[in-house]
C-alpha cells in the first residue's frame, strides 16, 4: 500500500523539542517518528514503528539463522525468581517495583535471566535436550538514574535478549561464538558500525563478556583500541604493571616534616627542596614518585556506607567508573553500589586518616597509623604499586610525609584494583602497542554467565553418565530501540534524517510539486507502479502544501530516494534525488521506475 502523506498520522515539527540534546532525539521527534510520553518513555508513531519493525526483522532472521527460537515472556513478573538470585536487592533503585491488590511484590523486568532459566528447568531434564538457545524481543524497564538522549537511554526500551543453555564449557563457547557472529551480521545488515570490545561482567556475574560499541562522540562509554587490534571497554583495560623490584638494599623509610603540603603538587615541590635526589637516585621528584591515597565511600546495596582507600601513583587520577566495575570482588555483598569521594564526616569518623597526609603506614606487622590489616578500612592499590617499589606518601600525621616507603617491605594491602584513569598512549595489555581513547554507545552485550544462574535456580540435567550436572548459560542482548536511535544519530545532516536502506521507513518518497492536475496524476501513477515493482512508497499527495514544505519534509523524514514530479513533467522528466549524496538527476518518466528499482537493489 502506498503511504499517502495526506492520510498518514504524522505532524512534522520545525522546532527542536526543548528537552533534546542529541541529533537523533531532536530529529526522531521533529520528523514524527516518536513522541515523549514521560521522561525516558516514548510512544511510537507509524513511521517510527516501520523502522523499528525492520530492525526487529533483521535481528529475528539472524537469530533464526543460528537456531535460536523465539519465545515471549511477560514484562510483569513476581519478585521470587529475582530474590533467588539476589537481584531483587542488587538492582536497588534501578527497577520498577509494584504490588498487586494482595500486597504481593512484582517488578517490571529489567532483564530476564531468571525466568528463562526457570522455564528451561520446567521443561527440560536431559543433556539430550541441549544445546538450546531461546530469545525474545520485548520491553524492558529500568529506572535509569539519568534517562537521556531520547531512545538512547530510556526507562522503557526494547531489547532482544537471548539465552543459551549447554551441558559443558565447550558447548557454551560454541553458543557464545554463534551469537557473536550473528551480532556482527546484524549490525552489518543494519548499516551500523560496531566494534566488539572486551568488557567487565559487572552485575551480571560470569566470566567472558564483550560489548558491541558504536563509535560516536556522544557515546557514554569510553573504550580504547590499539593499532594492533586490542579493543576494550575502559572499565576492562588491565594495566601493564612493572616487574617486582628487589628491595634488599633499599634505604630505610624516613619521615620528614613537610608543612603545608596537602596536595601532590605542593608535595613534589617540597620533596625537591627538602630531599633532593641525585640523577643516580632517580633525579628530580615527580608526581609519579608519590603514592596518593584516595578515600572513597561505597554505598552498599544494603544501604550501608563503607570507606575504601585506594593507593595510586600521584600522577594518576582515580576513575570512578573503573573502580565501580572492579571493586565488587572486595565488597561483602554483590550488587549495584553508590560511589563517591569520602566527605568531611567520613574522615572525622576515621581519625587515622589525616586529610592531605594519608598513607598506608610504616610497618607490615605493626601498622603505626596505617591502613594495612585494619579491620575497618579496605586498602586497595593500583597494579603499579609492585613489591619493592618505593614511594613518597603521607605519614598520617599533619604536615608530615614519609620518604622511601617500600611496598611489600613497609606496607601491605588488601588487594590490587584497576582504578586509575586509562590514558591515551598507555600500553595495551596484549603487547599490541599504545592505546587510543574513543567514545561509543553500547549496542549489544554478550556474556558467558556460566553456572551462576543455573546454580541459584537449580537448573540441572542428566549428563551422558546419568549424573546430574548444572547447566552452563550465556546471555546476549541487543538494544533494539537504542539501535533505531544510534542509526538516526549517525545518519543525518542539517536538514534531517538519512536512513540506511535496510531500515528506512520506505524505499522511495514521491513528491508531487506544484498545482497542475497532470502533476498529481503522474505522481499517483508512478507511486502505484513503484509499489507494483515491490517497493515501499511514501507519496506526498498533499494538495495545498508548498513545494518548500514538501521538500523540507522529504529531507526531514530521510527516505533514501526522493522522486519529485514537477515542472520537468512538461518535458517528460522527473527529478530523482539521492538523500545521502544530495545528487539529483532528471530521468525520463518512462524510465523512472526502473531507475529507482536499481537504486534500491544496489544497496
Ligand atoms: P548501559 O551500560 O548502556 O546502561 P547495560 O550494560 O546496562 O547498558 P545490558 O544489560 O547489557 O545493558 O543490556 C543489553 C543491551 O540493552 C545494551 O547493550 C543496550 O543496547 C540496551 N540497553 C540497556 N539499557 C538501555 C536503556 N536504558 N535504553 C535503551 N537501551 C538500553
Ligand atoms: Mg551491558
GROMACS .gro file of N, CA, C and O in nm, residues 30 98 108 142 207 219 263 293 360 404 467 470 480 484 487 558 567 583 591:
model
   76
   30UNK      N    1   1.111   1.553   1.573
   30UNK     CA    2   1.069   1.650   1.472
   30UNK      C    3   1.011   1.583   1.347
   30UNK      O    4   0.917   1.634   1.286
   98UNK      N    5   0.635  -0.302   4.203
   98UNK     CA    6   0.496  -0.272   4.232
   98UNK      C    7   0.432  -0.383   4.311
   98UNK      O    8   0.489  -0.491   4.324
  108UNK      N    9   0.877  -0.484   3.707
  108UNK     CA   10   0.879  -0.478   3.561
  108UNK      C   11   1.021  -0.518   3.523
  108UNK      O   12   1.116  -0.449   3.560
  142UNK      N   13   1.385  -0.012   3.322
  142UNK     CA   14   1.490   0.019   3.419
  142UNK      C   15   1.472   0.164   3.461
  142UNK      O   16   1.460   0.252   3.377
  207UNK      N   17   3.193  -1.487   3.339
  207UNK     CA   18   3.332  -1.465   3.303
  207UNK      C   19   3.347  -1.383   3.177
  207UNK      O   20   3.348  -1.261   3.179
  219UNK      N   21   2.869   0.908   2.273
  219UNK     CA   22   2.858   0.784   2.349
  219UNK      C   23   2.895   0.804   2.495
  219UNK      O   24   2.977   0.888   2.528
  263UNK      N   25   4.869   1.881   4.891
  263UNK     CA   26   4.840   1.833   4.755
  263UNK      C   27   4.965   1.769   4.696
  263UNK      O   28   5.075   1.789   4.745
  293UNK      N   29   4.669   0.851   4.825
  293UNK     CA   30   4.571   0.760   4.885
  293UNK      C   31   4.434   0.825   4.883
  293UNK      O   32   4.407   0.919   4.956
  360UNK      N   33   4.977   0.458   5.388
  360UNK     CA   34   4.945   0.322   5.428
  360UNK      C   35   5.015   0.275   5.555
  360UNK      O   36   4.999   0.160   5.594
  404UNK      N   37   6.066   0.704   5.083
  404UNK     CA   38   6.126   0.572   5.068
  404UNK      C   39   6.044   0.462   5.134
  404UNK      O   40   6.097   0.366   5.187
  467UNK      N   41   2.445  -3.864   3.542
  467UNK     CA   42   2.474  -3.781   3.659
  467UNK      C   43   2.410  -3.644   3.642
  467UNK      O   44   2.404  -3.591   3.532
  470UNK      N   45   2.500  -2.922   3.658
  470UNK     CA   46   2.445  -2.786   3.648
  470UNK      C   47   2.468  -2.736   3.506
  470UNK      O   48   2.577  -2.750   3.450
  480UNK      N   49   1.729  -0.277   2.090
  480UNK     CA   50   1.657  -0.260   1.964
  480UNK      C   51   1.616  -0.114   1.944
  480UNK      O   52   1.644  -0.054   1.839
  484UNK      N   53   1.768   0.197   1.679
  484UNK     CA   54   1.698   0.297   1.597
  484UNK      C   55   1.760   0.435   1.622
  484UNK      O   56   1.790   0.510   1.529
  487UNK      N   57   2.118   0.462   1.481
  487UNK     CA   58   2.114   0.478   1.336
  487UNK      C   59   2.079   0.621   1.298
  487UNK      O   60   2.138   0.680   1.208
  558UNK      N   61   1.381   1.149   0.569
  558UNK     CA   62   1.503   1.072   0.549
  558UNK      C   63   1.493   0.946   0.466
  558UNK      O   64   1.579   0.858   0.476
  567UNK      N   65   0.768   2.061  -1.252
  567UNK     CA   66   0.773   2.132  -1.380
  567UNK      C   67   0.830   2.050  -1.494
  567UNK      O   68   0.786   2.060  -1.608
  583UNK      N   69   2.285   1.417  -0.465
  583UNK     CA   70   2.288   1.424  -0.612
  583UNK      C   71   2.149   1.401  -0.670
  583UNK      O   72   2.078   1.309  -0.630
  591UNK      N   73   1.136   0.585  -1.760
  591UNK     CA   74   1.248   0.510  -1.703
  591UNK      C   75   1.257   0.522  -1.551
  591UNK      O   76   1.343   0.459  -1.489
   0.00000   0.00000   0.00000
